[in-house]
């Protein structure tokens, strides 16, 4: 299936960001650590090319650690300041202040030469829907200062948030790009929940996830569901999971939709283990 989702409010948000980015010093970009490439919006690089950059690999607790380190090295090699965080638990958040100073070192030194002292760094927090921006801001600020939700598209308008005398944050709605040139990018975003489940073919998505896990994380499905993976087709494994989890309709018919949502929910919550869906090019062939 084709993965497309570009509601009208995202077009408005993009125009708003183009104006607001003129006001800020630093772009803080949240990526999902399970899909750092797929969860990057190429528009951000274009709009923020003259700004200091800080990349936060959020939900790093859900991605496998070896892959996390590979992505940190990848982005650092490109000149970005990078940190691994988990906004929900607060892991890694204590390193953000130092990271902001590191990313904005040139700006701060430039201000000093001009005799400008104690001007706060103004940062824009950006990221695609459901990447955890509002949860990050709330956790970083230590209070519920941005509305949060577990569905994409909760943040609709911009908010300036003063964290301390040295830093102000501009929250922005999550935006996707109008067209996925690579449909595998759309598929990965659908797997992590950045595209609304209501418009997806859950069966196809779940089958693709099963195929990926059997190839790259063998044994995880057996460990979680007790199903046989060896020499099995993805559909056979899918059906076995349905039986073992009691996803049965009247007449003993398998409930594929219920099984698919169960599988996706287990993946998204980390119940199948720490899984990364893609690695930097050069580390391995793109998955």
PDB file of C-alpha atoms in Angstrom:
ATOM      1  CA  UNK A   1       0.000   0.000   0.000  1.00  0.00           C
ATOM      2  CA  UNK A   2       1.035   3.649  -0.376  1.00  0.00           C
ATOM      3  CA  UNK A   3       1.761   5.459   2.887  1.00  0.00           C
ATOM      4  CA  UNK A   4       0.626   9.067   2.653  1.00  0.00           C
ATOM      5  CA  UNK A   5      -0.656  11.481   5.265  1.00  0.00           C
ATOM      6  CA  UNK A   6      -0.463  15.249   5.029  1.00  0.00           C
ATOM      7  CA  UNK A   7      -3.366  16.979   6.821  1.00  0.00           C
ATOM      8  CA  UNK A   8      -4.021  20.636   6.120  1.00  0.00           C
ATOM      9  CA  UNK A   9      -2.717  21.821   9.479  1.00  0.00           C
ATOM     10  CA  UNK A  10       0.746  20.517   8.522  1.00  0.00           C
ATOM     11  CA  UNK A  11       0.902  22.818   5.501  1.00  0.00           C
ATOM     12  CA  UNK A  12       0.090  25.708   7.812  1.00  0.00           C
ATOM     13  CA  UNK A  13       2.659  24.511  10.352  1.00  0.00           C
ATOM     14  CA  UNK A  14       5.367  24.398   7.697  1.00  0.00           C
ATOM     15  CA  UNK A  15       4.692  28.000   6.671  1.00  0.00           C
ATOM     16  CA  UNK A  16       4.717  29.006  10.336  1.00  0.00           C
ATOM     17  CA  UNK A  17       8.072  27.304  10.890  1.00  0.00           C
ATOM     18  CA  UNK A  18       9.616  29.079   7.915  1.00  0.00           C
ATOM     19  CA  UNK A  19       8.768  32.386   9.587  1.00  0.00           C
ATOM     20  CA  UNK A  20       9.612  31.376  13.150  1.00  0.00           C
ATOM     21  CA  UNK A  21      12.994  29.867  12.322  1.00  0.00           C
ATOM     22  CA  UNK A  22      14.269  33.369  11.586  1.00  0.00           C
ATOM     23  CA  UNK A  23      13.836  34.152  15.296  1.00  0.00           C
ATOM     24  CA  UNK A  24      15.816  31.260  16.760  1.00  0.00           C
ATOM     25  CA  UNK A  25      19.459  30.308  17.319  1.00  0.00           C
ATOM     26  CA  UNK A  26      19.189  26.546  17.713  1.00  0.00           C
ATOM     27  CA  UNK A  27      17.124  23.786  16.125  1.00  0.00           C
ATOM     28  CA  UNK A  28      16.530  20.883  18.526  1.00  0.00           C
ATOM     29  CA  UNK A  29      15.397  17.972  16.382  1.00  0.00           C
ATOM     30  CA  UNK A  30      13.826  14.950  18.025  1.00  0.00           C
ATOM     31  CA  UNK A  31      14.195  11.679  16.139  1.00  0.00           C
ATOM     32  CA  UNK A  32      12.797   8.282  17.008  1.00  0.00           C
ATOM     33  CA  UNK A  33      15.854   6.160  17.860  1.00  0.00           C
ATOM     34  CA  UNK A  34      14.236   3.132  16.198  1.00  0.00           C
ATOM     35  CA  UNK A  35      14.067   4.940  12.834  1.00  0.00           C
ATOM     36  CA  UNK A  36      16.471   7.921  12.917  1.00  0.00           C
ATOM     37  CA  UNK A  37      16.618   8.244   9.136  1.00  0.00           C
ATOM     38  CA  UNK A  38      12.932   7.727   8.453  1.00  0.00           C
ATOM     39  CA  UNK A  39      11.868  10.081  11.271  1.00  0.00           C
ATOM     40  CA  UNK A  40      13.937  12.954   9.911  1.00  0.00           C
ATOM     41  CA  UNK A  41      12.038  15.573   7.963  1.00  0.00           C
ATOM     42  CA  UNK A  42      14.234  16.781   5.073  1.00  0.00           C
ATOM     43  CA  UNK A  43      12.462  20.155   5.255  1.00  0.00           C
ATOM     44  CA  UNK A  44      14.169  20.772   8.615  1.00  0.00           C
ATOM     45  CA  UNK A  45      17.649  20.583   7.065  1.00  0.00           C
ATOM     46  CA  UNK A  46      16.642  23.096   4.405  1.00  0.00           C
ATOM     47  CA  UNK A  47      14.979  25.515   6.804  1.00  0.00           C
ATOM     48  CA  UNK A  48      17.616  25.218   9.530  1.00  0.00           C
ATOM     49  CA  UNK A  49      20.791  25.104   7.448  1.00  0.00           C
ATOM     50  CA  UNK A  50      22.168  28.337   8.994  1.00  0.00           C
ATOM     51  CA  UNK A  51      21.245  27.463  12.578  1.00  0.00           C
ATOM     52  CA  UNK A  52      23.034  25.536  15.313  1.00  0.00           C
ATOM     53  CA  UNK A  53      21.728  21.952  15.482  1.00  0.00           C
ATOM     54  CA  UNK A  54      21.124  19.468  18.276  1.00  0.00           C
ATOM     55  CA  UNK A  55      19.774  16.002  17.490  1.00  0.00           C
ATOM     56  CA  UNK A  56      18.065  14.021  20.254  1.00  0.00           C
ATOM     57  CA  UNK A  57      17.548  10.307  19.707  1.00  0.00           C
ATOM     58  CA  UNK A  58      14.349   9.917  21.712  1.00  0.00           C
ATOM     59  CA  UNK A  59      12.868   6.595  22.843  1.00  0.00           C
ATOM     60  CA  UNK A  60      16.419   5.232  22.842  1.00  0.00           C
ATOM     61  CA  UNK A  61      15.294   2.681  25.437  1.00  0.00           C
ATOM     62  CA  UNK A  62      13.158   1.026  22.715  1.00  0.00           C
ATOM     63  CA  UNK A  63      16.028   0.784  20.209  1.00  0.00           C
ATOM     64  CA  UNK A  64      18.895  -1.653  20.593  1.00  0.00           C
ATOM     65  CA  UNK A  65      21.962  -0.055  22.150  1.00  0.00           C
ATOM     66  CA  UNK A  66      24.457  -1.121  19.502  1.00  0.00           C
ATOM     67  CA  UNK A  67      22.350   0.609  16.863  1.00  0.00           C
ATOM     68  CA  UNK A  68      21.985   3.694  19.082  1.00  0.00           C
ATOM     69  CA  UNK A  69      25.764   4.040  19.222  1.00  0.00           C
ATOM     70  CA  UNK A  70      26.015   3.586  15.453  1.00  0.00           C
ATOM     71  CA  UNK A  71      23.550   6.435  14.874  1.00  0.00           C
ATOM     72  CA  UNK A  72      25.289   8.731  17.370  1.00  0.00           C
ATOM     73  CA  UNK A  73      28.581   8.179  15.535  1.00  0.00           C
ATOM     74  CA  UNK A  74      26.856   8.715  12.180  1.00  0.00           C
ATOM     75  CA  UNK A  75      25.381  12.109  13.092  1.00  0.00           C
ATOM     76  CA  UNK A  76      28.481  13.286  14.968  1.00  0.00           C
ATOM     77  CA  UNK A  77      30.551  12.543  11.862  1.00  0.00           C
ATOM     78  CA  UNK A  78      28.254  14.952  10.007  1.00  0.00           C
ATOM     79  CA  UNK A  79      28.940  17.689  12.553  1.00  0.00           C
ATOM     80  CA  UNK A  80      25.791  17.501  14.658  1.00  0.00           C
ATOM     81  CA  UNK A  81      25.690  17.568  18.426  1.00  0.00           C
ATOM     82  CA  UNK A  82      23.834  14.364  19.430  1.00  0.00           C
ATOM     83  CA  UNK A  83      22.355  12.933  22.636  1.00  0.00           C
ATOM     84  CA  UNK A  84      20.385   9.760  23.443  1.00  0.00           C
ATOM     85  CA  UNK A  85      17.348  10.383  25.631  1.00  0.00           C
ATOM     86  CA  UNK A  86      14.176   8.827  26.970  1.00  0.00           C
ATOM     87  CA  UNK A  87      11.706  11.629  27.618  1.00  0.00           C
ATOM     88  CA  UNK A  88       9.316   9.459  29.600  1.00  0.00           C
ATOM     89  CA  UNK A  89      11.866   8.220  32.144  1.00  0.00           C
ATOM     90  CA  UNK A  90      14.032  11.344  32.017  1.00  0.00           C
ATOM     91  CA  UNK A  91      17.134   9.391  30.992  1.00  0.00           C
ATOM     92  CA  UNK A  92      19.693  11.617  29.287  1.00  0.00           C
ATOM     93  CA  UNK A  93      17.889  14.891  30.023  1.00  0.00           C
ATOM     94  CA  UNK A  94      20.586  16.098  32.439  1.00  0.00           C
ATOM     95  CA  UNK A  95      22.980  16.246  29.499  1.00  0.00           C
ATOM     96  CA  UNK A  96      20.810  18.648  27.483  1.00  0.00           C
ATOM     97  CA  UNK A  97      22.025  21.923  29.036  1.00  0.00           C
ATOM     98  CA  UNK A  98      25.638  21.089  28.237  1.00  0.00           C
ATOM     99  CA  UNK A  99      24.601  19.939  24.764  1.00  0.00           C
ATOM    100  CA  UNK A 100      22.848  23.268  24.104  1.00  0.00           C
ATOM    101  CA  UNK A 101      25.998  25.184  25.116  1.00  0.00           C
ATOM    102  CA  UNK A 102      28.104  22.887  22.931  1.00  0.00           C
ATOM    103  CA  UNK A 103      25.833  23.279  19.911  1.00  0.00           C
ATOM    104  CA  UNK A 104      25.608  27.076  20.356  1.00  0.00           C
ATOM    105  CA  UNK A 105      29.264  27.672  21.204  1.00  0.00           C
ATOM    106  CA  UNK A 106      29.914  29.804  18.112  1.00  0.00           C
ATOM    107  CA  UNK A 107      26.796  31.903  18.697  1.00  0.00           C
ATOM    108  CA  UNK A 108      27.676  32.507  22.351  1.00  0.00           C
ATOM    109  CA  UNK A 109      31.250  33.482  21.493  1.00  0.00           C
ATOM    110  CA  UNK A 110      29.977  35.786  18.746  1.00  0.00           C
ATOM    111  CA  UNK A 111      27.666  37.529  21.233  1.00  0.00           C
ATOM    112  CA  UNK A 112      30.555  38.002  23.652  1.00  0.00           C
ATOM    113  CA  UNK A 113      32.675  39.663  20.969  1.00  0.00           C
ATOM    114  CA  UNK A 114      29.788  42.039  20.276  1.00  0.00           C
ATOM    115  CA  UNK A 115      29.448  42.830  23.969  1.00  0.00           C
ATOM    116  CA  UNK A 116      26.111  41.020  24.255  1.00  0.00           C
ATOM    117  CA  UNK A 117      25.859  39.234  27.588  1.00  0.00           C
ATOM    118  CA  UNK A 118      23.256  36.899  29.056  1.00  0.00           C
ATOM    119  CA  UNK A 119      20.983  36.843  26.020  1.00  0.00           C
ATOM    120  CA  UNK A 120      19.081  33.544  26.228  1.00  0.00           C
ATOM    121  CA  UNK A 121      19.484  30.975  23.506  1.00  0.00           C
ATOM    122  CA  UNK A 122      16.224  30.695  21.612  1.00  0.00           C
ATOM    123  CA  UNK A 123      15.596  27.169  20.408  1.00  0.00           C
ATOM    124  CA  UNK A 124      12.958  25.575  18.215  1.00  0.00           C
ATOM    125  CA  UNK A 125      11.903  22.023  19.056  1.00  0.00           C
ATOM    126  CA  UNK A 126      10.942  20.118  15.930  1.00  0.00           C
ATOM    127  CA  UNK A 127      10.007  16.573  15.037  1.00  0.00           C
ATOM    128  CA  UNK A 128       7.497  14.487  13.158  1.00  0.00           C
ATOM    129  CA  UNK A 129       4.184  13.522  14.821  1.00  0.00           C
ATOM    130  CA  UNK A 130       4.311  11.173  17.789  1.00  0.00           C
ATOM    131  CA  UNK A 131       8.091  11.430  18.207  1.00  0.00           C
ATOM    132  CA  UNK A 132       7.629  12.710  21.767  1.00  0.00           C
ATOM    133  CA  UNK A 133       8.266  16.475  21.493  1.00  0.00           C
ATOM    134  CA  UNK A 134       5.729  17.579  24.090  1.00  0.00           C
ATOM    135  CA  UNK A 135       6.773  14.831  26.506  1.00  0.00           C
ATOM    136  CA  UNK A 136      10.395  15.976  26.081  1.00  0.00           C
ATOM    137  CA  UNK A 137       9.545  19.615  26.732  1.00  0.00           C
ATOM    138  CA  UNK A 138       7.496  18.763  29.819  1.00  0.00           C
ATOM    139  CA  UNK A 139      10.236  16.521  31.202  1.00  0.00           C
ATOM    140  CA  UNK A 140      13.017  18.979  30.399  1.00  0.00           C
ATOM    141  CA  UNK A 141      11.130  21.913  31.908  1.00  0.00           C
ATOM    142  CA  UNK A 142      10.102  19.830  34.923  1.00  0.00           C
ATOM    143  CA  UNK A 143       6.452  20.760  34.628  1.00  0.00           C
ATOM    144  CA  UNK A 144       3.510  20.184  32.309  1.00  0.00           C
ATOM    145  CA  UNK A 145       4.011  23.217  30.095  1.00  0.00           C
ATOM    146  CA  UNK A 146       3.106  21.634  26.750  1.00  0.00           C
ATOM    147  CA  UNK A 147       0.074  19.536  25.943  1.00  0.00           C
ATOM    148  CA  UNK A 148       0.889  15.860  25.431  1.00  0.00           C
ATOM    149  CA  UNK A 149      -0.881  12.925  23.851  1.00  0.00           C
ATOM    150  CA  UNK A 150      -0.221   9.413  22.604  1.00  0.00           C
ATOM    151  CA  UNK A 151      -1.646  10.042  19.162  1.00  0.00           C
ATOM    152  CA  UNK A 152       0.003  11.986  16.321  1.00  0.00           C
ATOM    153  CA  UNK A 153      -1.068  15.565  15.772  1.00  0.00           C
ATOM    154  CA  UNK A 154      -1.861  16.672  19.351  1.00  0.00           C
ATOM    155  CA  UNK A 155       0.230  19.867  19.189  1.00  0.00           C
ATOM    156  CA  UNK A 156      -1.573  22.229  16.814  1.00  0.00           C
ATOM    157  CA  UNK A 157      -0.127  25.709  17.605  1.00  0.00           C
ATOM    158  CA  UNK A 158       3.192  27.216  18.659  1.00  0.00           C
ATOM    159  CA  UNK A 159       4.168  27.923  22.262  1.00  0.00           C
ATOM    160  CA  UNK A 160       7.151  29.878  23.624  1.00  0.00           C
ATOM    161  CA  UNK A 161       8.404  28.274  26.821  1.00  0.00           C
ATOM    162  CA  UNK A 162      11.027  29.968  29.008  1.00  0.00           C
ATOM    163  CA  UNK A 163      12.993  27.275  30.826  1.00  0.00           C
ATOM    164  CA  UNK A 164      15.564  29.463  32.543  1.00  0.00           C
ATOM    165  CA  UNK A 165      17.380  32.734  32.017  1.00  0.00           C
ATOM    166  CA  UNK A 166      19.626  31.055  29.469  1.00  0.00           C
ATOM    167  CA  UNK A 167      17.153  29.171  27.275  1.00  0.00           C
ATOM    168  CA  UNK A 168      13.772  29.669  25.652  1.00  0.00           C
ATOM    169  CA  UNK A 169      12.034  26.921  23.687  1.00  0.00           C
ATOM    170  CA  UNK A 170       9.592  27.278  20.813  1.00  0.00           C
ATOM    171  CA  UNK A 171       7.358  24.243  20.529  1.00  0.00           C
ATOM    172  CA  UNK A 172       5.966  23.498  17.068  1.00  0.00           C
ATOM    173  CA  UNK A 173       3.475  21.010  15.646  1.00  0.00           C
ATOM    174  CA  UNK A 174       5.006  17.836  14.239  1.00  0.00           C
ATOM    175  CA  UNK A 175       5.177  17.877  10.463  1.00  0.00           C
ATOM    176  CA  UNK A 176       5.628  15.229   7.811  1.00  0.00           C
ATOM    177  CA  UNK A 177       6.633  15.861   4.229  1.00  0.00           C
ATOM    178  CA  UNK A 178       3.915  15.735   1.543  1.00  0.00           C
ATOM    179  CA  UNK A 179       5.240  12.649  -0.239  1.00  0.00           C
ATOM    180  CA  UNK A 180       7.376   9.688   0.752  1.00  0.00           C
ATOM    181  CA  UNK A 181       9.690   9.114  -2.192  1.00  0.00           C
ATOM    182  CA  UNK A 182      10.709   5.821  -0.588  1.00  0.00           C
ATOM    183  CA  UNK A 183       7.667   3.833   0.518  1.00  0.00           C
ATOM    184  CA  UNK A 184       9.779   1.892   3.025  1.00  0.00           C
ATOM    185  CA  UNK A 185      10.141   5.177   4.949  1.00  0.00           C
ATOM    186  CA  UNK A 186       6.362   5.439   5.176  1.00  0.00           C
ATOM    187  CA  UNK A 187       6.138   1.819   6.265  1.00  0.00           C
ATOM    188  CA  UNK A 188       8.618   2.340   9.121  1.00  0.00           C
ATOM    189  CA  UNK A 189       6.805   5.468  10.273  1.00  0.00           C
ATOM    190  CA  UNK A 190       3.554   3.521  10.245  1.00  0.00           C
ATOM    191  CA  UNK A 191       5.180   0.792  12.354  1.00  0.00           C
ATOM    192  CA  UNK A 192       6.223   3.230  15.098  1.00  0.00           C
ATOM    193  CA  UNK A 193       2.824   4.988  15.099  1.00  0.00           C
ATOM    194  CA  UNK A 194       3.619   8.294  13.373  1.00  0.00           C
ATOM    195  CA  UNK A 195       0.837   7.717  10.847  1.00  0.00           C
ATOM    196  CA  UNK A 196      -2.687   7.238  12.137  1.00  0.00           C
ATOM    197  CA  UNK A 197      -3.573   3.557  12.416  1.00  0.00           C
ATOM    198  CA  UNK A 198      -7.083   4.242  11.130  1.00  0.00           C
ATOM    199  CA  UNK A 199      -5.818   4.824   7.572  1.00  0.00           C
ATOM    200  CA  UNK A 200      -3.438   1.843   7.453  1.00  0.00           C
ATOM    201  CA  UNK A 201      -3.696  -1.750   6.294  1.00  0.00           C
ATOM    202  CA  UNK A 202      -2.849  -3.301   9.649  1.00  0.00           C
ATOM    203  CA  UNK A 203      -2.502  -6.845   8.268  1.00  0.00           C
ATOM    204  CA  UNK A 204       0.104  -5.843   5.687  1.00  0.00           C
ATOM    205  CA  UNK A 205       2.007  -3.741   8.213  1.00  0.00           C
ATOM    206  CA  UNK A 206       2.085  -6.561  10.767  1.00  0.00           C
ATOM    207  CA  UNK A 207       3.257  -9.078   8.167  1.00  0.00           C
ATOM    208  CA  UNK A 208       6.094  -6.761   7.145  1.00  0.00           C
ATOM    209  CA  UNK A 209       7.076  -6.401  10.794  1.00  0.00           C
ATOM    210  CA  UNK A 210       7.100 -10.187  11.225  1.00  0.00           C
ATOM    211  CA  UNK A 211       9.323 -10.589   8.155  1.00  0.00           C
ATOM    212  CA  UNK A 212      11.732  -7.964   9.475  1.00  0.00           C
ATOM    213  CA  UNK A 213      11.918  -9.517  12.942  1.00  0.00           C
ATOM    214  CA  UNK A 214      12.452 -13.026  11.592  1.00  0.00           C
ATOM    215  CA  UNK A 215      15.363 -11.797   9.471  1.00  0.00           C
ATOM    216  CA  UNK A 216      17.058  -9.296  11.782  1.00  0.00           C
ATOM    217  CA  UNK A 217      15.963 -10.332  15.287  1.00  0.00           C
ATOM    218  CA  UNK A 218      15.429 -14.107  15.053  1.00  0.00           C
ATOM    219  CA  UNK A 219      13.947 -15.672  18.155  1.00  0.00           C
ATOM    220  CA  UNK A 220      12.149 -12.565  19.420  1.00  0.00           C
ATOM    221  CA  UNK A 221       8.723 -13.716  18.209  1.00  0.00           C
ATOM    222  CA  UNK A 222       9.284 -17.180  19.666  1.00  0.00           C
ATOM    223  CA  UNK A 223      10.314 -15.650  22.978  1.00  0.00           C
ATOM    224  CA  UNK A 224       7.280 -13.352  23.116  1.00  0.00           C
ATOM    225  CA  UNK A 225       4.547 -15.554  21.637  1.00  0.00           C
ATOM    226  CA  UNK A 226       5.898 -19.110  21.741  1.00  0.00           C
ATOM    227  CA  UNK A 227       5.477 -19.532  17.991  1.00  0.00           C
ATOM    228  CA  UNK A 228       7.805 -21.470  15.692  1.00  0.00           C
ATOM    229  CA  UNK A 229       9.885 -19.213  13.423  1.00  0.00           C
ATOM    230  CA  UNK A 230      12.315 -21.618  11.721  1.00  0.00           C
ATOM    231  CA  UNK A 231      11.501 -22.183   8.039  1.00  0.00           C
ATOM    232  CA  UNK A 232       8.052 -20.668   8.530  1.00  0.00           C
ATOM    233  CA  UNK A 233       6.356 -18.160   6.249  1.00  0.00           C
ATOM    234  CA  UNK A 234       5.402 -14.838   7.812  1.00  0.00           C
ATOM    235  CA  UNK A 235       1.690 -15.575   7.313  1.00  0.00           C
ATOM    236  CA  UNK A 236       2.029 -18.899   9.136  1.00  0.00           C
ATOM    237  CA  UNK A 237       3.702 -17.162  12.084  1.00  0.00           C
ATOM    238  CA  UNK A 238       0.998 -14.460  12.007  1.00  0.00           C
ATOM    239  CA  UNK A 239      -1.737 -17.094  12.216  1.00  0.00           C
ATOM    240  CA  UNK A 240       0.029 -18.959  15.004  1.00  0.00           C
ATOM    241  CA  UNK A 241       0.287 -15.747  17.035  1.00  0.00           C
ATOM    242  CA  UNK A 242      -3.454 -15.226  16.487  1.00  0.00           C
ATOM    243  CA  UNK A 243      -4.256 -18.689  17.835  1.00  0.00           C
ATOM    244  CA  UNK A 244      -1.911 -18.468  20.785  1.00  0.00           C
ATOM    245  CA  UNK A 245      -3.295 -15.061  21.809  1.00  0.00           C
ATOM    246  CA  UNK A 246      -6.922 -16.032  21.318  1.00  0.00           C
ATOM    247  CA  UNK A 247      -7.598 -13.620  18.462  1.00  0.00           C
ATOM    248  CA  UNK A 248     -10.540 -15.664  17.185  1.00  0.00           C
ATOM    249  CA  UNK A 249     -13.854 -14.472  15.734  1.00  0.00           C
ATOM    250  CA  UNK A 250     -17.136 -16.343  15.879  1.00  0.00           C
ATOM    251  CA  UNK A 251     -16.974 -19.531  13.880  1.00  0.00           C
ATOM    252  CA  UNK A 252     -13.315 -20.055  14.827  1.00  0.00           C
ATOM    253  CA  UNK A 253     -12.179 -17.562  12.172  1.00  0.00           C
ATOM    254  CA  UNK A 254      -8.863 -15.849  12.901  1.00  0.00           C
ATOM    255  CA  UNK A 255      -9.085 -12.136  13.692  1.00  0.00           C
ATOM    256  CA  UNK A 256      -6.178 -10.784  11.658  1.00  0.00           C
ATOM    257  CA  UNK A 257      -6.872  -7.129  12.456  1.00  0.00           C
ATOM    258  CA  UNK A 258      -6.864  -7.741  16.208  1.00  0.00           C
ATOM    259  CA  UNK A 259      -3.679  -9.806  15.883  1.00  0.00           C
ATOM    260  CA  UNK A 260      -1.995  -7.107  13.832  1.00  0.00           C
ATOM    261  CA  UNK A 261      -2.796  -4.385  16.367  1.00  0.00           C
ATOM    262  CA  UNK A 262      -1.603  -6.623  19.215  1.00  0.00           C
ATOM    263  CA  UNK A 263       1.696  -7.199  17.418  1.00  0.00           C
ATOM    264  CA  UNK A 264       2.172  -3.501  16.604  1.00  0.00           C
ATOM    265  CA  UNK A 265       1.294  -2.450  20.158  1.00  0.00           C
ATOM    266  CA  UNK A 266       3.790  -4.953  21.561  1.00  0.00           C
ATOM    267  CA  UNK A 267       6.497  -3.658  19.233  1.00  0.00           C
ATOM    268  CA  UNK A 268       5.793   0.009  19.968  1.00  0.00           C
ATOM    269  CA  UNK A 269       5.824  -0.554  23.730  1.00  0.00           C
ATOM    270  CA  UNK A 270       9.047  -2.589  23.684  1.00  0.00           C
ATOM    271  CA  UNK A 271       7.428  -5.857  24.765  1.00  0.00           C
ATOM    272  CA  UNK A 272       9.139  -7.704  21.894  1.00  0.00           C
ATOM    273  CA  UNK A 273      12.470  -6.241  23.002  1.00  0.00           C
ATOM    274  CA  UNK A 274      14.699  -3.358  21.946  1.00  0.00           C
ATOM    275  CA  UNK A 275      14.467  -3.161  18.151  1.00  0.00           C
ATOM    276  CA  UNK A 276      15.913  -0.756  15.592  1.00  0.00           C
ATOM    277  CA  UNK A 277      14.310  -0.804  12.146  1.00  0.00           C
ATOM    278  CA  UNK A 278      17.173   0.806  10.214  1.00  0.00           C
ATOM    279  CA  UNK A 279      20.913   1.396  10.475  1.00  0.00           C
ATOM    280  CA  UNK A 280      23.156   4.088   8.969  1.00  0.00           C
ATOM    281  CA  UNK A 281      24.419   3.362   5.506  1.00  0.00           C
ATOM    282  CA  UNK A 282      27.933   2.051   5.809  1.00  0.00           C
ATOM    283  CA  UNK A 283      27.077   0.087   8.954  1.00  0.00           C
ATOM    284  CA  UNK A 284      25.072  -2.437   6.977  1.00  0.00           C
ATOM    285  CA  UNK A 285      23.008  -2.610   3.837  1.00  0.00           C
ATOM    286  CA  UNK A 286      19.898  -0.498   4.379  1.00  0.00           C
ATOM    287  CA  UNK A 287      17.237  -2.750   5.836  1.00  0.00           C
TER     288      UNK A 287
END
